[in-house]
Each structure stands twice: as structure tokens, then as C-alpha cells.
Amino acid sequence: MATEGSDRGELVLDPVTLKLVSPEARDAEAKAAAEGRLRDQAGFLSDAASEAGSRVIVLAEEAFVARVVELVNQDPTAKALLALLSAIGSRMATGQAAAKKLTQAALRL
């Protein structure tokens, strides 16, 4: 009987296709899929670095900031925390700073 994770060259059941495959074929398929994801990410990064990509990022960041502001305005706890920050003199563009950090983190992935 074929078992999941067999390492003796036996056939294993692919949980996606429900077909029996050799561990070598399964590993080769996983490697090809990973390489495809890396190519896609590289393409995205080069697109993001273009002028049009930069505009898309700015638009997405602006939409994110607008959404954060909307959510803060609907959340009493967030409003209270924002008031507290203002009261102690910490005046910063909270939504914009968060959007910038998240955008930079996403682009580093």
C-alpha cells in the first residue's frame, strides 16, 4: 500500500490529484512550482519598480489610508487611543505611517 511521505522509492498518493506518483516526481513538481512562484515575484517586483507600478502602489496606499481612517472613525477604542496620542503630544499621521510600513514590508517579501 502506498503511504504519504514514503522514502523508499515507493509510490505515494498525491493529495491534490489523487494519483500515485514517485517521490522524485513529486519533488520535481514542487521544485518547479516554487521556481514558478519566484519568477512571478520577480516579474511583480520589476513591474512595481516601473512608473506605472509606482502609481499603482501610491493609489493602493492612499486607498489603504482612507480605509484605516474610516475604520478608526467607527471604532471607539481606536478613537480613544488616537485622542490619547494627541493629548500627550504625539502628533503623527498614524494611518499614513502604518500604510507606509506595510507597503515597505510587502515590497521586501
PDB file of C-alpha atoms in Angstrom:
ATOM      1  CA  MET A   1       0.000   0.000   0.000  1.00  0.00           C
ATOM      2  CA  ALA A   2       1.306   3.486  -0.868  1.00  0.00           C
ATOM      3  CA  THR A   3       1.758   5.800   2.054  1.00  0.00           C
ATOM      4  CA  GLU A   4       2.204   9.535   2.352  1.00  0.00           C
ATOM      5  CA  GLY A   5       5.849  10.530   2.796  1.00  0.00           C
ATOM      6  CA  SER A   6       7.392   7.194   1.841  1.00  0.00           C
ATOM      7  CA  ASP A   7      11.140   7.497   1.313  1.00  0.00           C
ATOM      8  CA  ARG A   8      11.982   4.082  -0.154  1.00  0.00           C
ATOM      9  CA  GLY A   9      11.160   4.877  -3.766  1.00  0.00           C
ATOM     10  CA  GLU A  10       7.600   3.641  -3.369  1.00  0.00           C
ATOM     11  CA  LEU A  11       4.707   5.403  -4.964  1.00  0.00           C
ATOM     12  CA  VAL A  12       2.860   7.922  -2.848  1.00  0.00           C
ATOM     13  CA  LEU A  13      -0.635   9.287  -3.193  1.00  0.00           C
ATOM     14  CA  ASP A  14      -0.699  12.884  -4.380  1.00  0.00           C
ATOM     15  CA  PRO A  15      -3.383  14.522  -2.219  1.00  0.00           C
ATOM     16  CA  VAL A  16      -4.265  17.047  -4.922  1.00  0.00           C
ATOM     17  CA  THR A  17      -4.586  14.777  -7.962  1.00  0.00           C
ATOM     18  CA  LEU A  18      -5.297  11.544  -6.043  1.00  0.00           C
ATOM     19  CA  LYS A  19      -2.824   9.790  -8.356  1.00  0.00           C
ATOM     20  CA  LEU A  20       0.090   7.621  -7.371  1.00  0.00           C
ATOM     21  CA  VAL A  21       3.414   9.320  -8.071  1.00  0.00           C
ATOM     22  CA  SER A  22       7.028   8.636  -7.251  1.00  0.00           C
ATOM     23  CA  PRO A  23       8.608  10.780  -4.545  1.00  0.00           C
ATOM     24  CA  GLU A  24      11.099  12.028  -7.158  1.00  0.00           C
ATOM     25  CA  ALA A  25       8.304  13.209  -9.461  1.00  0.00           C
ATOM     26  CA  ARG A  26       6.528  14.860  -6.562  1.00  0.00           C
ATOM     27  CA  ASP A  27       9.734  16.650  -5.508  1.00  0.00           C
ATOM     28  CA  ALA A  28      10.382  17.792  -9.084  1.00  0.00           C
ATOM     29  CA  GLU A  29       6.849  19.146  -9.323  1.00  0.00           C
ATOM     30  CA  ALA A  30       7.216  21.019  -6.023  1.00  0.00           C
ATOM     31  CA  LYS A  31      10.544  22.469  -7.186  1.00  0.00           C
ATOM     32  CA  ALA A  32       9.008  23.600 -10.498  1.00  0.00           C
ATOM     33  CA  ALA A  33       6.095  25.230  -8.657  1.00  0.00           C
ATOM     34  CA  ALA A  34       8.482  27.076  -6.318  1.00  0.00           C
ATOM     35  CA  GLU A  35      10.550  28.288  -9.273  1.00  0.00           C
ATOM     36  CA  GLY A  36       7.361  29.494 -10.963  1.00  0.00           C
ATOM     37  CA  ARG A  37       6.377  31.459  -7.859  1.00  0.00           C
ATOM     38  CA  LEU A  38       9.846  33.045  -7.745  1.00  0.00           C
ATOM     39  CA  ARG A  39       9.581  34.049 -11.426  1.00  0.00           C
ATOM     40  CA  ASP A  40       6.150  35.563 -10.755  1.00  0.00           C
ATOM     41  CA  GLN A  41       7.502  37.515  -7.765  1.00  0.00           C
ATOM     42  CA  ALA A  42      10.469  38.770  -9.793  1.00  0.00           C
ATOM     43  CA  GLY A  43       8.097  39.916 -12.526  1.00  0.00           C
ATOM     44  CA  PHE A  44       5.910  41.675  -9.992  1.00  0.00           C
ATOM     45  CA  LEU A  45       8.880  43.449  -8.431  1.00  0.00           C
ATOM     46  CA  SER A  46      10.097  44.701 -11.795  1.00  0.00           C
ATOM     47  CA  ASP A  47       6.550  45.863 -12.588  1.00  0.00           C
ATOM     48  CA  ALA A  48       6.300  47.577  -9.200  1.00  0.00           C
ATOM     49  CA  ALA A  49       9.549  49.420  -9.875  1.00  0.00           C
ATOM     50  CA  SER A  50       8.182  50.879 -13.109  1.00  0.00           C
ATOM     51  CA  GLU A  51       6.486  54.274 -13.282  1.00  0.00           C
ATOM     52  CA  ALA A  52       3.066  52.673 -13.693  1.00  0.00           C
ATOM     53  CA  GLY A  53       3.787  50.273 -10.840  1.00  0.00           C
ATOM     54  CA  SER A  54       4.795  53.150  -8.606  1.00  0.00           C
ATOM     55  CA  ARG A  55       1.498  54.896  -9.361  1.00  0.00           C
ATOM     56  CA  VAL A  56      -0.431  51.726  -8.501  1.00  0.00           C
ATOM     57  CA  ILE A  57       1.416  51.471  -5.194  1.00  0.00           C
ATOM     58  CA  VAL A  58       0.630  55.116  -4.373  1.00  0.00           C
ATOM     59  CA  LEU A  59      -3.053  54.601  -5.228  1.00  0.00           C
ATOM     60  CA  ALA A  60      -3.211  51.425  -3.139  1.00  0.00           C
ATOM     61  CA  GLU A  61      -1.507  53.188  -0.235  1.00  0.00           C
ATOM     62  CA  GLU A  62      -3.964  56.096  -0.435  1.00  0.00           C
ATOM     63  CA  ALA A  63      -6.910  53.686  -0.513  1.00  0.00           C
ATOM     64  CA  PHE A  64      -5.461  51.841   2.476  1.00  0.00           C
ATOM     65  CA  VAL A  65      -5.042  55.067   4.446  1.00  0.00           C
ATOM     66  CA  ALA A  66      -8.628  56.065   3.633  1.00  0.00           C
ATOM     67  CA  ARG A  67      -9.854  52.671   4.832  1.00  0.00           C
ATOM     68  CA  VAL A  68      -7.833  52.895   8.056  1.00  0.00           C
ATOM     69  CA  VAL A  69      -9.262  56.349   8.743  1.00  0.00           C
ATOM     70  CA  GLU A  70     -12.773  55.012   8.132  1.00  0.00           C
ATOM     71  CA  LEU A  71     -12.209  52.059  10.467  1.00  0.00           C
ATOM     72  CA  VAL A  72     -10.676  54.259  13.178  1.00  0.00           C
ATOM     73  CA  ASN A  73     -13.643  56.594  12.997  1.00  0.00           C
ATOM     74  CA  GLN A  74     -16.018  53.640  13.517  1.00  0.00           C
ATOM     75  CA  ASP A  75     -14.039  52.070  16.359  1.00  0.00           C
ATOM     76  CA  PRO A  76     -14.429  53.702  19.786  1.00  0.00           C
ATOM     77  CA  THR A  77     -11.239  52.098  21.109  1.00  0.00           C
ATOM     78  CA  ALA A  78      -9.188  53.330  18.167  1.00  0.00           C
ATOM     79  CA  LYS A  79     -10.685  56.803  18.510  1.00  0.00           C
ATOM     80  CA  ALA A  80      -9.809  56.844  22.211  1.00  0.00           C
ATOM     81  CA  LEU A  81      -6.240  55.730  21.521  1.00  0.00           C
ATOM     82  CA  LEU A  82      -5.865  58.380  18.833  1.00  0.00           C
ATOM     83  CA  ALA A  83      -7.161  61.018  21.246  1.00  0.00           C
ATOM     84  CA  LEU A  84      -4.681  59.793  23.860  1.00  0.00           C
ATOM     85  CA  LEU A  85      -1.791  60.073  21.415  1.00  0.00           C
ATOM     86  CA  SER A  86      -2.880  63.587  20.511  1.00  0.00           C
ATOM     87  CA  ALA A  87      -3.242  64.551  24.162  1.00  0.00           C
ATOM     88  CA  ILE A  88       0.318  63.553  25.010  1.00  0.00           C
ATOM     89  CA  GLY A  89       1.676  65.417  22.031  1.00  0.00           C
ATOM     90  CA  SER A  90       2.389  62.510  19.741  1.00  0.00           C
ATOM     91  CA  ARG A  91       1.067  64.013  16.537  1.00  0.00           C
ATOM     92  CA  MET A  92       1.733  61.722  13.619  1.00  0.00           C
ATOM     93  CA  ALA A  93      -0.127  60.601  10.589  1.00  0.00           C
ATOM     94  CA  THR A  94      -0.993  57.220  12.074  1.00  0.00           C
ATOM     95  CA  GLY A  95      -2.742  55.792   9.031  1.00  0.00           C
ATOM     96  CA  GLN A  96      -0.109  57.040   6.610  1.00  0.00           C
ATOM     97  CA  ALA A  97       2.740  55.732   8.748  1.00  0.00           C
ATOM     98  CA  ALA A  98       1.072  52.322   9.025  1.00  0.00           C
ATOM     99  CA  ALA A  99       0.385  52.205   5.289  1.00  0.00           C
ATOM    100  CA  LYS A 100       3.968  53.138   4.501  1.00  0.00           C
ATOM    101  CA  LYS A 101       5.364  50.479   6.840  1.00  0.00           C
ATOM    102  CA  LEU A 102       3.041  47.794   5.481  1.00  0.00           C
ATOM    103  CA  THR A 103       3.804  48.750   1.890  1.00  0.00           C
ATOM    104  CA  GLN A 104       7.549  48.663   2.519  1.00  0.00           C
ATOM    105  CA  ALA A 105       7.268  45.309   4.305  1.00  0.00           C
ATOM    106  CA  ALA A 106       5.219  43.854   1.461  1.00  0.00           C
ATOM    107  CA  LEU A 107       7.710  45.024  -1.136  1.00  0.00           C
ATOM    108  CA  ARG A 108      10.579  43.406   0.786  1.00  0.00           C
ATOM    109  CA  LEU A 109       8.940  39.971   0.601  1.00  0.00           C
TER     110      LEU A 109
END
